[in-house]
Every structure is written in C-alpha cells, then in structure tokens.
mmCIF file of C-alpha atoms in Angstrom:
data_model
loop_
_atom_site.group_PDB
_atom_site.id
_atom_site.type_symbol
_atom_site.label_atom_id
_atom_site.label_comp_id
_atom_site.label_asym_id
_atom_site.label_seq_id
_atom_site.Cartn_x
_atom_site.Cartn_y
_atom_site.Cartn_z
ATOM 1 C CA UNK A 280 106.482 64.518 111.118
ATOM 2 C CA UNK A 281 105.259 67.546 109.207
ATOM 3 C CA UNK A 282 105.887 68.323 105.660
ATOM 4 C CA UNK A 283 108.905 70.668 106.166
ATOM 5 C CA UNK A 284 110.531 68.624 108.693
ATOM 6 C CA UNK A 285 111.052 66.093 106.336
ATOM 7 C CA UNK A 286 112.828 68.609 103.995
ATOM 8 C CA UNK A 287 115.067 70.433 106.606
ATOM 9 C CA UNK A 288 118.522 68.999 105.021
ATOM 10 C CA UNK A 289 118.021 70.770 102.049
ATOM 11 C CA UNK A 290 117.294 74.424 103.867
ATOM 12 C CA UNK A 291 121.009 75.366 103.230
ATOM 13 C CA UNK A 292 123.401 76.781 101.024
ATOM 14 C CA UNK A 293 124.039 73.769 98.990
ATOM 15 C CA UNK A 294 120.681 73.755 98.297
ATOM 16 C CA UNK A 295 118.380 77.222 98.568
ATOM 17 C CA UNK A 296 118.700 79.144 96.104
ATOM 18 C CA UNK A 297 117.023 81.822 97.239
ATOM 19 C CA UNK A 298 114.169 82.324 100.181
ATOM 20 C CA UNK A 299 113.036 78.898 100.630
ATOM 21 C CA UNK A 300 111.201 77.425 97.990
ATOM 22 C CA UNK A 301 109.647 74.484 100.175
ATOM 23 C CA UNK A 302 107.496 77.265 102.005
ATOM 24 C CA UNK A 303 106.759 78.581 98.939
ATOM 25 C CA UNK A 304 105.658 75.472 97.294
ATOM 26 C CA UNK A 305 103.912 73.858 100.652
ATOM 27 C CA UNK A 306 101.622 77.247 100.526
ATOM 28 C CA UNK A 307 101.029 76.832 96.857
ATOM 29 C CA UNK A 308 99.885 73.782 97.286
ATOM 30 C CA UNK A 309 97.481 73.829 100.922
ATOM 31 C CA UNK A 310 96.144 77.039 99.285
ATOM 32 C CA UNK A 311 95.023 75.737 95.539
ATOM 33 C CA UNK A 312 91.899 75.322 94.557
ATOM 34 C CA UNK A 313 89.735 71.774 95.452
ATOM 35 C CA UNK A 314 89.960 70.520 92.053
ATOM 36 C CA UNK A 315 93.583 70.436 91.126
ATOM 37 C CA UNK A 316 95.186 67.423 89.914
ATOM 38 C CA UNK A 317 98.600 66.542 89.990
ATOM 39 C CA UNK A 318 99.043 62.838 88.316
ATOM 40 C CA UNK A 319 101.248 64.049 85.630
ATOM 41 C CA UNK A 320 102.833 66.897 86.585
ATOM 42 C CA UNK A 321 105.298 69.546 85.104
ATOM 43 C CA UNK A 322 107.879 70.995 87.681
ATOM 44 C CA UNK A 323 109.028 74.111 85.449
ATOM 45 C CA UNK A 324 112.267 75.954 86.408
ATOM 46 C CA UNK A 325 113.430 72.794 89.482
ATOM 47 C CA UNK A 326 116.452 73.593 90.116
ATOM 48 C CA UNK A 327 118.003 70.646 92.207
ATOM 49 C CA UNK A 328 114.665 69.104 91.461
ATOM 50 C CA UNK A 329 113.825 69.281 95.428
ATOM 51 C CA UNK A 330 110.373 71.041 94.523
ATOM 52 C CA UNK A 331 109.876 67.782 92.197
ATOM 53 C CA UNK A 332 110.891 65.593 95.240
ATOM 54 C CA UNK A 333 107.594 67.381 97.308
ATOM 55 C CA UNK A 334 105.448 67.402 94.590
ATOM 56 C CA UNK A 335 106.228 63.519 94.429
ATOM 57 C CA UNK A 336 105.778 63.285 98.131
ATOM 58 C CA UNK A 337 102.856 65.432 98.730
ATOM 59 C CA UNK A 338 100.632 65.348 96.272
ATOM 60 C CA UNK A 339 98.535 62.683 94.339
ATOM 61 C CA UNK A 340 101.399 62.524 91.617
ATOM 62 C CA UNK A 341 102.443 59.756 89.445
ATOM 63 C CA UNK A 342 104.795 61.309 87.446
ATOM 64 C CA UNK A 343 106.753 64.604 87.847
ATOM 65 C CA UNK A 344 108.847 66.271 85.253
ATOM 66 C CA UNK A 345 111.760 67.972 86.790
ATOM 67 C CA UNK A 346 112.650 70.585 84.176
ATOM 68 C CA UNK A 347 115.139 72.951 83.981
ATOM 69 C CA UNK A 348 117.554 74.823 82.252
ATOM 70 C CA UNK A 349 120.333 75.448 84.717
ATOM 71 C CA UNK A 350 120.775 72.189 86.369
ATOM 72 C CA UNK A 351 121.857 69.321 84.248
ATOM 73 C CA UNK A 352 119.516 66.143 84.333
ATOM 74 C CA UNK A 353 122.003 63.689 84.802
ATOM 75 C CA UNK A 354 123.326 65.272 87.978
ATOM 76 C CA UNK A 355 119.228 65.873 89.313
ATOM 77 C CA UNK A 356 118.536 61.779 87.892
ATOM 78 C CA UNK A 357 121.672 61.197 90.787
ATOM 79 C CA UNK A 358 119.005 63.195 93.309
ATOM 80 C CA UNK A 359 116.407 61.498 92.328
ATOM 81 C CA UNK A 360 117.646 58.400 92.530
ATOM 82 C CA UNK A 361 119.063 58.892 96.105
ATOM 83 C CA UNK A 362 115.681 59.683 97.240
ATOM 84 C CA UNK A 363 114.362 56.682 95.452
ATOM 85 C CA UNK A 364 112.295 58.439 92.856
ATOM 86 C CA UNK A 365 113.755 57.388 89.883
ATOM 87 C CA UNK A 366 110.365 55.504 88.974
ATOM 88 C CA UNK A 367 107.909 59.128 89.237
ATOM 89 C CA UNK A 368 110.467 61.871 88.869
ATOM 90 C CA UNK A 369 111.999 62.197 84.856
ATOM 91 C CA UNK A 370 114.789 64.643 84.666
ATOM 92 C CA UNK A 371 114.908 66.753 81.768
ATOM 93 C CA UNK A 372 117.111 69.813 80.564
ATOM 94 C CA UNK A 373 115.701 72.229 78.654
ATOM 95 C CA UNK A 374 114.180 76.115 77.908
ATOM 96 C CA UNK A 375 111.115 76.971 78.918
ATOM 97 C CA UNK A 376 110.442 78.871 75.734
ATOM 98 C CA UNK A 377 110.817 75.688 73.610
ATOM 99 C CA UNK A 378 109.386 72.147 75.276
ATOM 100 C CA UNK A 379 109.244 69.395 73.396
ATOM 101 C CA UNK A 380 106.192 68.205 75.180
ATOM 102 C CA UNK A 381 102.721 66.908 73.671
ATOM 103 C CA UNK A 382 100.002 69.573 73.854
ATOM 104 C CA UNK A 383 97.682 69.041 76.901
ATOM 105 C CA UNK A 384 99.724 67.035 78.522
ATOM 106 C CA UNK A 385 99.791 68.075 82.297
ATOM 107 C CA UNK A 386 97.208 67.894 84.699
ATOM 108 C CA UNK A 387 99.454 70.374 85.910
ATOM 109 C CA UNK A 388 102.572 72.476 85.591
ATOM 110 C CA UNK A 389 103.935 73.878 88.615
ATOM 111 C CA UNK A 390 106.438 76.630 88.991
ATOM 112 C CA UNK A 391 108.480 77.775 92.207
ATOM 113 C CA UNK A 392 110.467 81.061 92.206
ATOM 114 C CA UNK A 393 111.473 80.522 87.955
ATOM 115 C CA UNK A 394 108.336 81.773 86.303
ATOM 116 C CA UNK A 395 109.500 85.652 86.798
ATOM 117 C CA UNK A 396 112.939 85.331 84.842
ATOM 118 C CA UNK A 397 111.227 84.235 82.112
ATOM 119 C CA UNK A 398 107.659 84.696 81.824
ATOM 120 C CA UNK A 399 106.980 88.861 82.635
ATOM 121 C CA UNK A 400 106.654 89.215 78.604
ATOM 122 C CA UNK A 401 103.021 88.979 77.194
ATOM 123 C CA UNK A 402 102.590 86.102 74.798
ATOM 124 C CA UNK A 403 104.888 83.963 77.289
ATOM 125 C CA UNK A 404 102.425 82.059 79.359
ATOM 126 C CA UNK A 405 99.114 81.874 76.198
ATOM 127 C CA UNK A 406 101.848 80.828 73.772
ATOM 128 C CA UNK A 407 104.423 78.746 75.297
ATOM 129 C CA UNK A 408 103.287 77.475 78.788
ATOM 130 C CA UNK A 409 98.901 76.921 78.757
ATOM 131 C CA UNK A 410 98.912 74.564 75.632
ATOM 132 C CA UNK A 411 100.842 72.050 77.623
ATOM 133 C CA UNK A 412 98.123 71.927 80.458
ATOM 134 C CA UNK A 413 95.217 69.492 79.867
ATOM 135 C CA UNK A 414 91.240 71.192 79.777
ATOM 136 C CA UNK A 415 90.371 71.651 83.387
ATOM 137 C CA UNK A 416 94.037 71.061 84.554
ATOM 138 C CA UNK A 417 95.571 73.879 86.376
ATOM 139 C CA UNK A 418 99.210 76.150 85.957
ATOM 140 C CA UNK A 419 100.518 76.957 89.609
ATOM 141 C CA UNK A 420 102.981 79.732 90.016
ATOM 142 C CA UNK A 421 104.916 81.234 92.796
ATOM 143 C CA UNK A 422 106.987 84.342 92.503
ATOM 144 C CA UNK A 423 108.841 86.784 94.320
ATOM 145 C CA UNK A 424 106.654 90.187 93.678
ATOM 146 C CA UNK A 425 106.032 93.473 95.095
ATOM 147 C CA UNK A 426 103.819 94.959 97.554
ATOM 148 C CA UNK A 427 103.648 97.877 95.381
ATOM 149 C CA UNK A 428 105.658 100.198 93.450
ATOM 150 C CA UNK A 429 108.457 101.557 95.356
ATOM 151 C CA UNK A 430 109.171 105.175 95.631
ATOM 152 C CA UNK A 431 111.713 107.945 96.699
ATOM 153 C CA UNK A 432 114.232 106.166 99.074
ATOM 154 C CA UNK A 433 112.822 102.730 99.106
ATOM 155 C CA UNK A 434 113.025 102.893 95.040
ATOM 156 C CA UNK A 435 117.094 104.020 94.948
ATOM 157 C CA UNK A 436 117.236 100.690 97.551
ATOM 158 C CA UNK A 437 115.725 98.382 95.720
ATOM 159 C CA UNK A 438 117.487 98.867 92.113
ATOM 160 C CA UNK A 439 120.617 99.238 94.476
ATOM 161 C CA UNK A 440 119.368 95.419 95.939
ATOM 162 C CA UNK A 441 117.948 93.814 92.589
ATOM 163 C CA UNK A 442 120.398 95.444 90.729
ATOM 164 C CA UNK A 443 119.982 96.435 86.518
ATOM 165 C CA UNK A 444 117.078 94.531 84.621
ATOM 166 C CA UNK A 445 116.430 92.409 87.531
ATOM 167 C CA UNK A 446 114.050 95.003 89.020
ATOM 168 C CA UNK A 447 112.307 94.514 85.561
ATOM 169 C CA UNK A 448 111.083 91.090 87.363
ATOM 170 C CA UNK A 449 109.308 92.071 90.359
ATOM 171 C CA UNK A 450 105.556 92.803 89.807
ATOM 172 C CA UNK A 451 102.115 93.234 92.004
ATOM 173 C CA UNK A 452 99.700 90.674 92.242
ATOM 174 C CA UNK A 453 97.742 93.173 90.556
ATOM 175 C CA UNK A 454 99.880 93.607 87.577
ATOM 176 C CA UNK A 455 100.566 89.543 87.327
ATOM 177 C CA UNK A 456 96.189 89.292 87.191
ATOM 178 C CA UNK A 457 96.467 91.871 84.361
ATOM 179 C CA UNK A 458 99.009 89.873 82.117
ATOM 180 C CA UNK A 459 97.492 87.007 82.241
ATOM 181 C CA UNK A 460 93.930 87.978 81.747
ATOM 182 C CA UNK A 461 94.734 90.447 78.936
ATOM 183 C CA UNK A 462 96.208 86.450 77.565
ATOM 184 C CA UNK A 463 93.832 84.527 78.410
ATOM 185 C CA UNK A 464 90.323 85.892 78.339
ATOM 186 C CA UNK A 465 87.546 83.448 78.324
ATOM 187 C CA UNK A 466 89.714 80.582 78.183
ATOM 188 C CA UNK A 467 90.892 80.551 81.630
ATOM 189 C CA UNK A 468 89.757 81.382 85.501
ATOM 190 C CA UNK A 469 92.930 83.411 87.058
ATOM 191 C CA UNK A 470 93.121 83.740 90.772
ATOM 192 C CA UNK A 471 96.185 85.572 92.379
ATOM 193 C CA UNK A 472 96.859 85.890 95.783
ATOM 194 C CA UNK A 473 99.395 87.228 98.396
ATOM 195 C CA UNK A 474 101.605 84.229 99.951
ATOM 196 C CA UNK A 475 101.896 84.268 103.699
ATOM 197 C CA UNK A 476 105.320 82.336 104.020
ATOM 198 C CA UNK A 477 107.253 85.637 103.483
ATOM 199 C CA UNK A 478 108.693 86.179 106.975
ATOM 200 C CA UNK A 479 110.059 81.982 107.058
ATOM 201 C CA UNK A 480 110.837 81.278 103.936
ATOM 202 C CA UNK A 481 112.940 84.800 104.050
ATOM 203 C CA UNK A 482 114.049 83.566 107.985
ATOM 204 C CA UNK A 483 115.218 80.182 106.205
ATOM 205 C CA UNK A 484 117.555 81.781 103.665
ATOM 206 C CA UNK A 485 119.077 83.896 105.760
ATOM 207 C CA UNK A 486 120.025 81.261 108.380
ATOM 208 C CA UNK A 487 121.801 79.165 105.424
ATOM 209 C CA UNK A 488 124.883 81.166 105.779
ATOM 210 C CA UNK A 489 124.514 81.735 101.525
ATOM 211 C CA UNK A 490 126.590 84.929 100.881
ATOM 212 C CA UNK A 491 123.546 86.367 98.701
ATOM 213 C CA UNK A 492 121.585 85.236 101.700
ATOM 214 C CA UNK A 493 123.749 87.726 104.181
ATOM 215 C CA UNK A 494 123.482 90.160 101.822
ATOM 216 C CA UNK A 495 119.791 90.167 101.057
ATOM 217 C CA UNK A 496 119.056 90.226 104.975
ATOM 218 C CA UNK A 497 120.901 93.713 104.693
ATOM 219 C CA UNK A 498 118.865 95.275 102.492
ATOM 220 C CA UNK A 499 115.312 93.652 103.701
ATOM 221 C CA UNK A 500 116.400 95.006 107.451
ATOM 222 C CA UNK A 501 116.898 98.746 105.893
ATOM 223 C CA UNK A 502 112.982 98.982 104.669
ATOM 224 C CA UNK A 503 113.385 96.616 101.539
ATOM 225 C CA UNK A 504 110.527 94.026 103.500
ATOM 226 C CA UNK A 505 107.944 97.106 103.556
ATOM 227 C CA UNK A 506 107.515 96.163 99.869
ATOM 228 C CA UNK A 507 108.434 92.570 98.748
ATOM 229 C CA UNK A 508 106.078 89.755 98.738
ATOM 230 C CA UNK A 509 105.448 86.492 97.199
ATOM 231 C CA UNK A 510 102.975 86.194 94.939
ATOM 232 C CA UNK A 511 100.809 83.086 93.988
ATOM 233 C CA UNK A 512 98.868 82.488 91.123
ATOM 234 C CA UNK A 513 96.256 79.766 90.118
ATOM 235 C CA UNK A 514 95.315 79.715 86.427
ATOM 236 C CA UNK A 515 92.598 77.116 85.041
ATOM 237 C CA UNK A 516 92.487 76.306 81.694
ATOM 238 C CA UNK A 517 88.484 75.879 80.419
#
C-alpha cells in the first residue's frame, strides 16, 4: 500500500481544508534534505492533526506535537486516539506567536499550509519559531505561493479569488528565500523550492465536494493556475 492510500478517508470535506495537505506534506518530506531528523517533532498549524498522524507514520518520529490554534486538543486527543497514537502524538492548543516550549527542543518543526497566515512578517520565524529547533535540526514549511506577481486581468482575478488581506499571503519562492535570509544570516542554510503536487493535491480538493473547493476550481479553470504554486522551504539551523 502506498503512503496516500493509506490516508484516502480523510481526502474529503470533513477533513481537507484546503488542496490536500497529505501531498503537500508526502513531497515535503521525500524531497528534504538527507540529514533531517524527526524524533521529536513539532507539527505547527495541524489542524485535525492528520499531518501529525503521517509524520507519526512516516517518518523516524517518537513524538509529534500536534499544535494548533483552531482545533481544540481534546477533540484532536479523540483522533489520535482512534488511530492509536495516543502514546507519540500530544495534542496541544495554542498560538504560534507564543509557545510555551523549551528552547531547542525539536529536531524538527514541521508546517503544512499554516505558516503563511501567520508567519509573512519579518521577525516571525528568527524570533518566535528557530529558537525552538535544536542546532543542526531542521524547520520544514509548505505554503501555498505564487508563480509570480500577477498582473492586468489575472491580478483583478486573484484579489477577486483570495479576497481583501488574504492576497497579502501569497508570496514567490523568491520572496520567501529573501525573508528568511534577511533573518537568519549566518545562522542558518535556507533552501526553497517549487512543490510538484500542485495539479493532485488541487485535483483532491476539488473532488471533496467542499463548497470553497467548487468555488476555487472556478477561478483556477479561468487562468488563476497560470500563477499559483506551492512552495517548500527547508531551513537548517547551524
């Protein structure tokens, strides 16, 4: 059985909350770099905590913090425990701009589709998200982004699609490599890439029947797919 066959009750409505975050997250994962390690693991922004339940599953985990600020904990600890990983997967509720976590205390933190809504600031990922990840340990991030800047027709169709500050959150992989060096510097190695996943994980949301779903297929089949990707980014802290 491959990974995502596994994971196919979960690709609908109830579930997705957006294009699906499995292909996003398998990607992020087959395309890191050799020498990330996962044993203690932050899932940032997990929604249901299904990306926790992979990371779990897929990885050389041993723990895996399924924090968010949306979803309760007690009803994600009920998901957890259904899939019987109630010993590896700790549900916690909280804001990403405040964690009560010890300093360098991932091996990794891993965020799916979340990073965007809160993180396009500068000072966001130096000051609030890197201290938590150990020396040598890694912050994985995937994120809807943009081809490049849209113009004339495809411009009035996007803010029409992403609607008011919302089209504040879609950047290049060019402008995410920016932030985070001008943050970082010397104390990390940043790699961004292009995902590949767009066309499925897009595919995936639309066949969930989710009425955002229906109406997102609109607007990608007028020209909106010309100039959305997903963006992944690998950041290692020396």
């Amino acid at each position: 059985m491959s990974n995502m066959e596994k994971y196919r009750q979960y690709f609908t409505k109830d579930y997705l909350m957006g294009p699906n975050s499995f292909r996003l997250l398998d990607e992020l994962i087959r395309r890191k770099p050799s020498d990330v390690r996962f044993h203690r693991t932050l899932d940032l922004g997990c929604g249901f905590a299904l990306t926790s339940f992979f990371i779990a599953n897929e990885t050389d985990a041993d723990y895996v913090y399924a924090y968010d600020l949306w979803i309760p904990a007690t009803e994600n600890y009920r998901r957890i425990r259904d899939n019987h990983l109630e010993d590896r997967v700790i549900p916690i509720h909280g804001d990403a701009m405040n964690m009560p976590f010890a300093q360098a205390y991932f091996d990794a933190i891993v965020s799916v589709d979340a990073y965007h809504y809160f993180g396009c600031k500068k000072g966001v990922f130096a000051e609030k998200i890197l201290p938590f990840v150990k020396s040598d340990g890694y912050v994985m991030i995937a994120v809807p982004g943009l081809k490049e800047q849209p113009q004339g027709n495809l411009k009035q169709l996007f803010e029409m699609w992403a609607e008011g500050d919302d089209t504040q959150l879609f950047k290049t992989a060019a402008w995410w490599e920016d932030l985070l060096k001008s943050e970082c510097g010397e104390k990390c190695d940043i790699t961004v890439k292009e995902a590949e996943c767009f066309d499925i994980a897009w595919q995936e949301w639309f066949d969930s029947g989710h009425e955002y779903g229906i109406r997102d297929r609109e607007f990608l089949q007028k020209g909106l797919d010309r100039i959305l990707n997903f963006v992944l980014i690998y950041v290692r802290k020396n």
